[in-house]
């Protein structure tokens, strides 16, 4: 198992942000405490995690917080969610997840990913995770069988399970393959079984996922700010900040940065209390931030390449080596490509995020606005 400083930093019990993904905020101030999350920077100030550990832990927390209200109260898994949340939060477990589908280990002899037994299920196949799976204690696994359009089974699996295979190490932001070799999952760790509509609610209901979305967009906004700052510093260092088209490019990045921050601020100032008394951010601006984040990150990373003309414009061993390191990390390496794709496509096709935003947007306000426009004209 890789034991570098990222793992040490994530598991540091003195780090106040460690439990924040499990925090169930009862006030706006407590909600804002969730912003930092576990997406720690490494010593070189560039190695953000994928954001999926924060997302997975906050998702489980949201399920737990609302386990006694509809729609989750009707699920058979309500008590299991309570037990799993208590177990993981008590042990400070690092949970991560992925939205990549499970594929058969042997393509020519494909078996169903899930086989049901008396005491639980057998899980077979292989699945792609971000490299922070190497540091995780638990994997929140969404199972989508080959003939399904969305996941239908959810399980929580300890990474030390004997029939779970992980690589020993991986580069930062690289993908890793996790293999399930007829891995036994007892019923107490099965959250949903072959019920696509139930999983759709777990992943799509605003009250059940808003804490997770909030941590995701907070991390992404912080990352966009770092890449934007790097672009500004690079333009200043290379003298390209004097060029009008570069000034315009940087202006667009700054506008993007302020836009995503405004979305998060709007989600906070319009926060509300759920039936269980949990302070939740407003779904509409949160959805807008989630949709915009991947696009804004991509624009900032591409701006670095444009400003640097494919390189960063100064010597590798100059006093600007820290800046050079950041530029290569975000724009000029294989890691940078992987990072950009992850930030843009972590939740699948961005069109799905647009569809999600359309569903939660209060469209009656637009209809009323349209009607008010004609009413005002007729009254003149």
mmCIF file of C-alpha atoms in Angstrom:
data_model
loop_
_atom_site.group_PDB
_atom_site.id
_atom_site.type_symbol
_atom_site.label_atom_id
_atom_site.label_comp_id
_atom_site.label_asym_id
_atom_site.label_seq_id
_atom_site.Cartn_x
_atom_site.Cartn_y
_atom_site.Cartn_z
ATOM 1 C CA UNK A 1 0.000 0.000 0.000
ATOM 2 C CA UNK A 2 1.267 3.423 -0.860
ATOM 3 C CA UNK A 3 2.186 5.276 2.352
ATOM 4 C CA UNK A 4 3.187 8.698 1.061
ATOM 5 C CA UNK A 5 2.512 11.996 2.789
ATOM 6 C CA UNK A 6 -0.959 12.355 1.227
ATOM 7 C CA UNK A 7 -2.149 9.321 3.154
ATOM 8 C CA UNK A 8 -0.512 10.588 6.345
ATOM 9 C CA UNK A 9 -2.148 13.976 5.975
ATOM 10 C CA UNK A 10 -5.584 12.526 5.313
ATOM 11 C CA UNK A 11 -5.423 10.345 8.436
ATOM 12 C CA UNK A 12 -3.984 12.996 10.720
ATOM 13 C CA UNK A 13 -6.317 12.989 13.777
ATOM 14 C CA UNK A 14 -5.306 16.581 14.580
ATOM 15 C CA UNK A 15 -6.702 17.801 11.271
ATOM 16 C CA UNK A 16 -9.970 19.533 12.155
ATOM 17 C CA UNK A 17 -11.426 18.991 8.676
ATOM 18 C CA UNK A 18 -11.221 15.192 9.017
ATOM 19 C CA UNK A 19 -14.704 14.824 10.514
ATOM 20 C CA UNK A 20 -16.315 17.628 8.545
ATOM 21 C CA UNK A 21 -17.739 15.398 5.851
ATOM 22 C CA UNK A 22 -19.674 13.585 8.606
ATOM 23 C CA UNK A 23 -20.898 16.804 10.188
ATOM 24 C CA UNK A 24 -24.682 17.274 10.195
ATOM 25 C CA UNK A 25 -25.019 21.074 10.302
ATOM 26 C CA UNK A 26 -27.752 22.567 12.457
ATOM 27 C CA UNK A 27 -26.826 26.188 11.642
ATOM 28 C CA UNK A 28 -25.528 28.118 8.640
ATOM 29 C CA UNK A 29 -22.198 28.536 10.427
ATOM 30 C CA UNK A 30 -21.907 24.770 10.842
ATOM 31 C CA UNK A 31 -22.798 24.289 7.174
ATOM 32 C CA UNK A 32 -19.971 26.633 6.170
ATOM 33 C CA UNK A 33 -17.573 24.620 8.320
ATOM 34 C CA UNK A 34 -17.957 21.826 5.776
ATOM 35 C CA UNK A 35 -16.244 23.861 3.068
ATOM 36 C CA UNK A 36 -12.633 22.757 3.703
ATOM 37 C CA UNK A 37 -13.333 19.000 3.553
ATOM 38 C CA UNK A 38 -10.576 16.412 3.155
ATOM 39 C CA UNK A 39 -9.199 17.554 -0.200
ATOM 40 C CA UNK A 40 -5.804 18.197 1.356
ATOM 41 C CA UNK A 41 -2.941 19.829 -0.437
ATOM 42 C CA UNK A 42 0.329 17.947 -0.411
ATOM 43 C CA UNK A 43 3.704 19.515 0.325
ATOM 44 C CA UNK A 44 3.975 20.928 -3.199
ATOM 45 C CA UNK A 45 0.544 22.555 -2.847
ATOM 46 C CA UNK A 46 -0.983 20.927 -5.887
ATOM 47 C CA UNK A 47 -2.293 17.455 -5.101
ATOM 48 C CA UNK A 48 -6.007 17.911 -4.489
ATOM 49 C CA UNK A 49 -7.824 14.645 -4.025
ATOM 50 C CA UNK A 50 -10.513 13.719 -6.514
ATOM 51 C CA UNK A 51 -13.190 15.149 -4.199
ATOM 52 C CA UNK A 52 -14.981 11.813 -4.188
ATOM 53 C CA UNK A 53 -14.083 10.913 -0.560
ATOM 54 C CA UNK A 54 -15.768 14.124 0.617
ATOM 55 C CA UNK A 55 -18.686 13.403 -1.683
ATOM 56 C CA UNK A 56 -19.133 9.809 -0.495
ATOM 57 C CA UNK A 57 -18.904 10.640 3.215
ATOM 58 C CA UNK A 58 -21.297 13.578 2.934
ATOM 59 C CA UNK A 59 -23.686 11.474 0.836
ATOM 60 C CA UNK A 60 -23.831 8.788 3.523
ATOM 61 C CA UNK A 61 -24.293 11.563 6.110
ATOM 62 C CA UNK A 62 -27.236 13.012 4.175
ATOM 63 C CA UNK A 63 -28.869 9.586 3.977
ATOM 64 C CA UNK A 64 -28.363 9.053 7.696
ATOM 65 C CA UNK A 65 -29.714 12.487 8.646
ATOM 66 C CA UNK A 66 -32.974 11.871 6.767
ATOM 67 C CA UNK A 67 -33.358 8.147 7.342
ATOM 68 C CA UNK A 68 -36.630 8.665 9.224
ATOM 69 C CA UNK A 69 -38.378 10.853 6.633
ATOM 70 C CA UNK A 70 -39.710 10.120 3.172
ATOM 71 C CA UNK A 71 -38.558 8.918 0.750
ATOM 72 C CA UNK A 72 -35.778 7.114 2.596
ATOM 73 C CA UNK A 73 -37.914 6.078 5.577
ATOM 74 C CA UNK A 74 -39.779 3.631 3.333
ATOM 75 C CA UNK A 75 -36.560 1.903 2.279
ATOM 76 C CA UNK A 76 -35.667 -1.408 3.858
ATOM 77 C CA UNK A 77 -32.107 -0.112 4.230
ATOM 78 C CA UNK A 78 -32.964 2.722 6.641
ATOM 79 C CA UNK A 79 -31.651 0.887 9.722
ATOM 80 C CA UNK A 80 -28.590 -0.355 7.844
ATOM 81 C CA UNK A 81 -27.715 3.210 6.847
ATOM 82 C CA UNK A 82 -27.899 4.235 10.508
ATOM 83 C CA UNK A 83 -25.576 1.416 11.553
ATOM 84 C CA UNK A 84 -23.084 2.053 8.754
ATOM 85 C CA UNK A 85 -22.965 5.791 9.403
ATOM 86 C CA UNK A 86 -22.373 5.231 13.120
ATOM 87 C CA UNK A 87 -19.655 2.689 12.384
ATOM 88 C CA UNK A 88 -17.826 4.874 9.861
ATOM 89 C CA UNK A 89 -18.097 8.144 11.779
ATOM 90 C CA UNK A 90 -16.977 6.458 15.020
ATOM 91 C CA UNK A 91 -13.924 4.971 13.281
ATOM 92 C CA UNK A 92 -13.142 8.135 11.265
ATOM 93 C CA UNK A 93 -13.344 5.952 8.169
ATOM 94 C CA UNK A 94 -12.326 7.454 4.867
ATOM 95 C CA UNK A 95 -14.991 6.515 2.319
ATOM 96 C CA UNK A 96 -14.691 7.057 -1.403
ATOM 97 C CA UNK A 97 -16.834 6.183 -4.384
ATOM 98 C CA UNK A 98 -16.946 6.106 -8.162
ATOM 99 C CA UNK A 99 -19.635 6.432 -10.808
ATOM 100 C CA UNK A 100 -17.869 4.168 -13.304
ATOM 101 C CA UNK A 101 -19.786 0.988 -14.121
ATOM 102 C CA UNK A 102 -18.645 -2.456 -13.039
ATOM 103 C CA UNK A 103 -17.244 -4.549 -15.877
ATOM 104 C CA UNK A 104 -16.832 -8.330 -15.938
ATOM 105 C CA UNK A 105 -13.337 -9.608 -15.154
ATOM 106 C CA UNK A 106 -13.508 -11.990 -18.118
ATOM 107 C CA UNK A 107 -15.356 -10.327 -20.977
ATOM 108 C CA UNK A 108 -15.994 -13.612 -22.807
ATOM 109 C CA UNK A 109 -17.551 -15.302 -19.786
ATOM 110 C CA UNK A 110 -19.490 -12.449 -18.228
ATOM 111 C CA UNK A 111 -21.287 -13.230 -14.988
ATOM 112 C CA UNK A 112 -23.818 -10.959 -13.323
ATOM 113 C CA UNK A 113 -22.100 -8.478 -11.030
ATOM 114 C CA UNK A 114 -24.494 -9.382 -8.207
ATOM 115 C CA UNK A 115 -25.431 -12.892 -7.140
ATOM 116 C CA UNK A 116 -27.855 -13.217 -4.213
ATOM 117 C CA UNK A 117 -27.298 -15.718 -1.387
ATOM 118 C CA UNK A 118 -29.048 -16.381 1.909
ATOM 119 C CA UNK A 119 -26.593 -14.319 3.959
ATOM 120 C CA UNK A 120 -25.792 -11.530 1.496
ATOM 121 C CA UNK A 121 -24.538 -11.113 -2.057
ATOM 122 C CA UNK A 122 -21.490 -12.048 -4.103
ATOM 123 C CA UNK A 123 -19.964 -9.162 -6.045
ATOM 124 C CA UNK A 124 -17.889 -9.876 -9.162
ATOM 125 C CA UNK A 125 -16.188 -7.608 -11.677
ATOM 126 C CA UNK A 126 -13.782 -4.707 -11.903
ATOM 127 C CA UNK A 127 -14.361 -0.996 -11.479
ATOM 128 C CA UNK A 128 -12.393 2.221 -12.045
ATOM 129 C CA UNK A 129 -11.738 4.539 -9.082
ATOM 130 C CA UNK A 130 -9.621 7.633 -8.583
ATOM 131 C CA UNK A 131 -6.282 6.990 -6.888
ATOM 132 C CA UNK A 132 -7.574 8.105 -3.492
ATOM 133 C CA UNK A 133 -9.203 4.651 -3.314
ATOM 134 C CA UNK A 134 -5.728 3.482 -2.265
ATOM 135 C CA UNK A 135 -6.082 5.434 0.994
ATOM 136 C CA UNK A 136 -9.731 4.611 1.670
ATOM 137 C CA UNK A 137 -11.106 2.437 4.441
ATOM 138 C CA UNK A 138 -14.443 1.865 2.715
ATOM 139 C CA UNK A 139 -15.737 1.890 -0.863
ATOM 140 C CA UNK A 140 -19.288 3.085 -1.518
ATOM 141 C CA UNK A 141 -20.045 1.005 -4.607
ATOM 142 C CA UNK A 142 -22.865 1.675 -7.050
ATOM 143 C CA UNK A 143 -23.549 -1.369 -9.206
ATOM 144 C CA UNK A 144 -24.970 -0.942 -12.688
ATOM 145 C CA UNK A 145 -25.481 -4.237 -14.486
ATOM 146 C CA UNK A 146 -24.749 -4.387 -18.208
ATOM 147 C CA UNK A 147 -28.445 -4.227 -19.192
ATOM 148 C CA UNK A 148 -29.280 -1.322 -16.866
ATOM 149 C CA UNK A 149 -29.320 2.393 -17.636
ATOM 150 C CA UNK A 150 -28.551 3.455 -14.023
ATOM 151 C CA UNK A 151 -27.183 1.786 -10.883
ATOM 152 C CA UNK A 152 -29.594 -0.484 -9.029
ATOM 153 C CA UNK A 153 -27.464 -1.837 -6.159
ATOM 154 C CA UNK A 154 -25.468 0.026 -3.503
ATOM 155 C CA UNK A 155 -23.050 -1.560 -1.052
ATOM 156 C CA UNK A 156 -20.396 -0.334 1.384
ATOM 157 C CA UNK A 157 -17.260 -2.498 1.274
ATOM 158 C CA UNK A 158 -14.172 -2.418 3.534
ATOM 159 C CA UNK A 159 -11.022 -2.095 1.434
ATOM 160 C CA UNK A 160 -9.341 -4.797 3.533
ATOM 161 C CA UNK A 161 -11.870 -7.393 2.356
ATOM 162 C CA UNK A 162 -9.977 -10.555 1.359
ATOM 163 C CA UNK A 163 -11.493 -10.779 -2.130
ATOM 164 C CA UNK A 164 -11.032 -7.106 -3.024
ATOM 165 C CA UNK A 165 -7.967 -6.319 -5.138
ATOM 166 C CA UNK A 166 -6.281 -2.903 -5.233
ATOM 167 C CA UNK A 167 -2.985 -1.894 -6.868
ATOM 168 C CA UNK A 168 -0.160 -1.103 -4.464
ATOM 169 C CA UNK A 169 0.295 2.467 -5.659
ATOM 170 C CA UNK A 170 -0.640 4.940 -8.353
ATOM 171 C CA UNK A 171 0.375 8.379 -9.551
ATOM 172 C CA UNK A 172 -1.572 11.378 -8.292
ATOM 173 C CA UNK A 173 -4.910 11.770 -10.074
ATOM 174 C CA UNK A 174 -4.442 8.539 -11.992
ATOM 175 C CA UNK A 175 -7.225 6.009 -12.261
ATOM 176 C CA UNK A 176 -6.911 2.644 -10.527
ATOM 177 C CA UNK A 177 -8.785 -0.590 -11.108
ATOM 178 C CA UNK A 178 -10.486 -2.318 -8.190
ATOM 179 C CA UNK A 179 -11.353 -5.984 -8.701
ATOM 180 C CA UNK A 180 -14.081 -7.877 -6.875
ATOM 181 C CA UNK A 181 -13.301 -11.598 -7.009
ATOM 182 C CA UNK A 182 -16.634 -13.080 -5.886
ATOM 183 C CA UNK A 183 -16.474 -10.739 -2.938
ATOM 184 C CA UNK A 184 -19.016 -11.569 -0.237
ATOM 185 C CA UNK A 185 -21.059 -8.617 1.063
ATOM 186 C CA UNK A 186 -23.273 -9.410 4.092
ATOM 187 C CA UNK A 187 -26.797 -8.018 4.196
ATOM 188 C CA UNK A 188 -25.879 -5.410 6.816
ATOM 189 C CA UNK A 189 -23.648 -3.741 4.218
ATOM 190 C CA UNK A 190 -26.175 -3.824 1.374
ATOM 191 C CA UNK A 191 -27.882 -0.430 1.167
ATOM 192 C CA UNK A 192 -30.014 -1.131 -1.891
ATOM 193 C CA UNK A 193 -30.461 -4.313 -3.908
ATOM 194 C CA UNK A 194 -31.501 -4.358 -7.559
ATOM 195 C CA UNK A 195 -33.863 -1.408 -7.171
ATOM 196 C CA UNK A 196 -33.060 1.307 -9.699
ATOM 197 C CA UNK A 197 -35.804 3.697 -8.606
ATOM 198 C CA UNK A 198 -34.562 3.536 -5.015
ATOM 199 C CA UNK A 199 -30.978 4.325 -6.057
ATOM 200 C CA UNK A 200 -32.222 7.152 -8.279
ATOM 201 C CA UNK A 201 -33.765 8.745 -5.179
ATOM 202 C CA UNK A 202 -30.625 8.220 -3.094
ATOM 203 C CA UNK A 203 -28.553 10.002 -5.745
ATOM 204 C CA UNK A 204 -31.096 12.520 -6.982
ATOM 205 C CA UNK A 205 -33.258 13.738 -4.105
ATOM 206 C CA UNK A 206 -32.066 17.264 -3.144
ATOM 207 C CA UNK A 207 -32.292 16.731 0.614
ATOM 208 C CA UNK A 208 -30.416 13.445 0.430
ATOM 209 C CA UNK A 209 -27.508 14.688 -1.668
ATOM 210 C CA UNK A 210 -27.202 18.439 -1.056
ATOM 211 C CA UNK A 211 -24.518 18.118 1.634
ATOM 212 C CA UNK A 212 -22.457 16.030 -0.787
ATOM 213 C CA UNK A 213 -22.990 18.484 -3.643
ATOM 214 C CA UNK A 214 -22.033 21.368 -1.347
ATOM 215 C CA UNK A 215 -18.711 19.755 -0.467
ATOM 216 C CA UNK A 216 -18.063 18.976 -4.129
ATOM 217 C CA UNK A 217 -18.619 22.525 -5.394
ATOM 218 C CA UNK A 218 -16.734 24.069 -2.461
ATOM 219 C CA UNK A 219 -13.688 21.965 -3.299
ATOM 220 C CA UNK A 220 -14.011 22.683 -6.999
ATOM 221 C CA UNK A 221 -14.296 26.442 -6.432
ATOM 222 C CA UNK A 222 -11.135 26.323 -4.302
ATOM 223 C CA UNK A 223 -9.350 24.405 -7.054
ATOM 224 C CA UNK A 224 -10.525 26.844 -9.749
ATOM 225 C CA UNK A 225 -9.219 29.716 -7.615
ATOM 226 C CA UNK A 226 -5.777 28.092 -7.370
ATOM 227 C CA UNK A 227 -5.556 27.459 -11.135
ATOM 228 C CA UNK A 228 -6.789 30.999 -11.892
ATOM 229 C CA UNK A 229 -4.206 32.457 -9.509
ATOM 230 C CA UNK A 230 -1.529 30.372 -11.234
ATOM 231 C CA UNK A 231 -2.632 31.750 -14.624
ATOM 232 C CA UNK A 232 -2.426 35.332 -13.348
ATOM 233 C CA UNK A 233 1.021 34.711 -11.843
ATOM 234 C CA UNK A 234 2.246 33.072 -15.054
ATOM 235 C CA UNK A 235 1.077 36.016 -17.168
ATOM 236 C CA UNK A 236 2.831 38.460 -14.829
ATOM 237 C CA UNK A 237 6.039 36.412 -14.742
ATOM 238 C CA UNK A 238 6.263 36.021 -18.523
ATOM 239 C CA UNK A 239 5.199 39.607 -19.272
ATOM 240 C CA UNK A 240 2.166 38.478 -21.221
ATOM 241 C CA UNK A 241 -0.162 40.369 -18.886
ATOM 242 C CA UNK A 242 0.551 43.418 -21.075
ATOM 243 C CA UNK A 243 -1.154 41.807 -24.096
ATOM 244 C CA UNK A 244 -4.793 42.793 -24.502
ATOM 245 C CA UNK A 245 -6.019 39.346 -25.513
ATOM 246 C CA UNK A 246 -4.337 37.813 -22.452
ATOM 247 C CA UNK A 247 -5.930 40.469 -20.256
ATOM 248 C CA UNK A 248 -9.285 39.532 -21.755
ATOM 249 C CA UNK A 249 -8.610 35.845 -21.145
ATOM 250 C CA UNK A 250 -7.692 36.484 -17.514
ATOM 251 C CA UNK A 251 -10.767 38.666 -17.108
ATOM 252 C CA UNK A 252 -12.952 35.756 -18.193
ATOM 253 C CA UNK A 253 -11.270 33.470 -15.648
ATOM 254 C CA UNK A 254 -11.819 36.017 -12.878
ATOM 255 C CA UNK A 255 -15.455 36.355 -13.911
ATOM 256 C CA UNK A 256 -15.837 32.559 -13.777
ATOM 257 C CA UNK A 257 -14.257 32.462 -10.338
ATOM 258 C CA UNK A 258 -16.578 35.129 -8.965
ATOM 259 C CA UNK A 259 -19.550 33.411 -10.602
ATOM 260 C CA UNK A 260 -19.029 30.044 -8.926
ATOM 261 C CA UNK A 261 -18.356 31.786 -5.603
ATOM 262 C CA UNK A 262 -21.618 33.699 -6.050
ATOM 263 C CA UNK A 263 -23.496 30.455 -6.695
ATOM 264 C CA UNK A 264 -22.143 28.992 -3.452
ATOM 265 C CA UNK A 265 -22.950 32.188 -1.556
ATOM 266 C CA UNK A 266 -26.500 32.137 -2.930
ATOM 267 C CA UNK A 267 -26.850 28.499 -1.865
ATOM 268 C CA UNK A 268 -25.779 29.509 1.643
ATOM 269 C CA UNK A 269 -27.896 32.626 2.090
ATOM 270 C CA UNK A 270 -30.942 30.717 0.797
ATOM 271 C CA UNK A 271 -30.210 27.699 2.983
ATOM 272 C CA UNK A 272 -33.192 26.057 4.672
ATOM 273 C CA UNK A 273 -33.875 23.491 7.382
ATOM 274 C CA UNK A 274 -35.042 20.026 6.462
ATOM 275 C CA UNK A 275 -37.652 18.093 8.449
ATOM 276 C CA UNK A 276 -34.852 16.708 10.584
ATOM 277 C CA UNK A 277 -33.491 20.166 11.382
ATOM 278 C CA UNK A 278 -30.439 19.873 9.133
ATOM 279 C CA UNK A 279 -29.285 23.130 7.513
ATOM 280 C CA UNK A 280 -29.152 22.453 3.776
ATOM 281 C CA UNK A 281 -27.930 24.716 0.963
ATOM 282 C CA UNK A 282 -30.430 25.825 -1.655
ATOM 283 C CA UNK A 283 -30.633 23.278 -4.457
ATOM 284 C CA UNK A 284 -30.894 25.630 -7.471
ATOM 285 C CA UNK A 285 -27.685 27.701 -7.051
ATOM 286 C CA UNK A 286 -25.915 24.562 -5.848
ATOM 287 C CA UNK A 287 -26.926 22.776 -9.050
ATOM 288 C CA UNK A 288 -25.752 25.754 -11.093
ATOM 289 C CA UNK A 289 -22.370 25.662 -9.346
ATOM 290 C CA UNK A 290 -22.068 21.917 -9.921
ATOM 291 C CA UNK A 291 -22.865 22.369 -13.616
ATOM 292 C CA UNK A 292 -20.492 25.327 -14.066
ATOM 293 C CA UNK A 293 -17.547 23.965 -12.091
ATOM 294 C CA UNK A 294 -16.253 21.489 -14.649
ATOM 295 C CA UNK A 295 -16.503 24.049 -17.457
ATOM 296 C CA UNK A 296 -14.761 26.739 -15.408
ATOM 297 C CA UNK A 297 -11.953 24.386 -14.388
ATOM 298 C CA UNK A 298 -11.383 23.355 -17.999
ATOM 299 C CA UNK A 299 -11.235 27.024 -19.079
ATOM 300 C CA UNK A 300 -8.652 27.856 -16.396
ATOM 301 C CA UNK A 301 -6.451 24.877 -17.268
ATOM 302 C CA UNK A 302 -6.585 25.664 -20.985
ATOM 303 C CA UNK A 303 -5.750 29.305 -20.253
ATOM 304 C CA UNK A 304 -2.489 28.174 -18.649
ATOM 305 C CA UNK A 305 -1.498 26.428 -21.874
ATOM 306 C CA UNK A 306 -2.423 29.453 -23.955
ATOM 307 C CA UNK A 307 -0.522 31.890 -21.752
ATOM 308 C CA UNK A 308 2.521 29.644 -21.697
ATOM 309 C CA UNK A 309 2.437 28.855 -25.445
ATOM 310 C CA UNK A 310 2.687 25.174 -24.586
ATOM 311 C CA UNK A 311 5.415 25.778 -21.990
ATOM 312 C CA UNK A 312 5.763 28.214 -19.117
ATOM 313 C CA UNK A 313 8.277 30.574 -20.668
ATOM 314 C CA UNK A 314 11.109 30.538 -18.134
ATOM 315 C CA UNK A 315 13.951 28.293 -17.031
ATOM 316 C CA UNK A 316 13.232 25.122 -15.091
ATOM 317 C CA UNK A 317 15.818 25.837 -12.417
ATOM 318 C CA UNK A 318 14.972 29.479 -11.885
ATOM 319 C CA UNK A 319 13.560 30.903 -8.683
ATOM 320 C CA UNK A 320 10.116 30.342 -10.210
ATOM 321 C CA UNK A 321 10.260 26.562 -9.953
ATOM 322 C CA UNK A 322 7.192 26.415 -7.617
ATOM 323 C CA UNK A 323 5.162 28.258 -10.253
ATOM 324 C CA UNK A 324 6.492 26.001 -12.977
ATOM 325 C CA UNK A 325 5.468 22.971 -10.921
ATOM 326 C CA UNK A 326 1.900 24.255 -10.604
ATOM 327 C CA UNK A 327 1.611 25.016 -14.311
ATOM 328 C CA UNK A 328 2.797 21.554 -15.284
ATOM 329 C CA UNK A 329 0.518 19.968 -12.691
ATOM 330 C CA UNK A 330 -2.571 21.752 -13.985
ATOM 331 C CA UNK A 331 -1.783 22.068 -17.703
ATOM 332 C CA UNK A 332 1.405 20.417 -18.922
ATOM 333 C CA UNK A 333 1.364 16.753 -17.877
ATOM 334 C CA UNK A 334 -0.581 13.518 -18.178
ATOM 335 C CA UNK A 335 -1.803 14.140 -14.645
ATOM 336 C CA UNK A 336 -3.210 17.488 -15.816
ATOM 337 C CA UNK A 337 -5.205 15.793 -18.579
ATOM 338 C CA UNK A 338 -6.596 13.225 -16.149
ATOM 339 C CA UNK A 339 -7.489 15.970 -13.683
ATOM 340 C CA UNK A 340 -9.286 18.055 -16.321
ATOM 341 C CA UNK A 341 -11.338 15.076 -17.515
ATOM 342 C CA UNK A 342 -12.221 14.145 -13.962
ATOM 343 C CA UNK A 343 -13.394 17.633 -13.025
ATOM 344 C CA UNK A 344 -15.530 17.869 -16.164
ATOM 345 C CA UNK A 345 -16.969 14.350 -16.325
ATOM 346 C CA UNK A 346 -16.958 13.003 -12.741
ATOM 347 C CA UNK A 347 -20.761 12.757 -12.787
ATOM 348 C CA UNK A 348 -21.008 11.623 -16.393
ATOM 349 C CA UNK A 349 -22.102 13.665 -19.387
ATOM 350 C CA UNK A 350 -22.456 17.355 -18.333
ATOM 351 C CA UNK A 351 -25.824 17.319 -20.097
ATOM 352 C CA UNK A 352 -27.083 15.206 -17.195
ATOM 353 C CA UNK A 353 -26.202 18.016 -14.814
ATOM 354 C CA UNK A 354 -28.147 20.425 -17.005
ATOM 355 C CA UNK A 355 -31.119 18.051 -16.892
ATOM 356 C CA UNK A 356 -30.840 17.844 -13.116
ATOM 357 C CA UNK A 357 -30.775 21.631 -12.830
ATOM 358 C CA UNK A 358 -33.864 21.861 -15.053
ATOM 359 C CA UNK A 359 -35.722 19.448 -12.758
ATOM 360 C CA UNK A 360 -35.040 21.386 -9.546
ATOM 361 C CA UNK A 361 -35.448 24.888 -10.980
ATOM 362 C CA UNK A 362 -38.714 26.622 -9.916
ATOM 363 C CA UNK A 363 -39.984 27.041 -13.455
ATOM 364 C CA UNK A 364 -43.348 28.455 -12.384
ATOM 365 C CA UNK A 365 -41.522 31.733 -11.752
ATOM 366 C CA UNK A 366 -40.557 31.869 -15.419
ATOM 367 C CA UNK A 367 -44.077 31.066 -16.544
ATOM 368 C CA UNK A 368 -45.452 33.747 -14.240
ATOM 369 C CA UNK A 369 -42.875 36.203 -15.537
ATOM 370 C CA UNK A 370 -43.922 35.486 -19.094
ATOM 371 C CA UNK A 371 -47.591 35.978 -18.226
ATOM 372 C CA UNK A 372 -46.817 39.151 -16.265
ATOM 373 C CA UNK A 373 -45.045 40.601 -19.296
ATOM 374 C CA UNK A 374 -48.142 40.291 -21.486
ATOM 375 C CA UNK A 375 -50.443 41.403 -18.707
ATOM 376 C CA UNK A 376 -48.419 44.575 -18.266
ATOM 377 C CA UNK A 377 -48.575 45.253 -22.013
ATOM 378 C CA UNK A 378 -52.348 44.772 -22.106
ATOM 379 C CA UNK A 379 -52.849 47.159 -19.178
ATOM 380 C CA UNK A 380 -51.029 50.045 -20.875
#
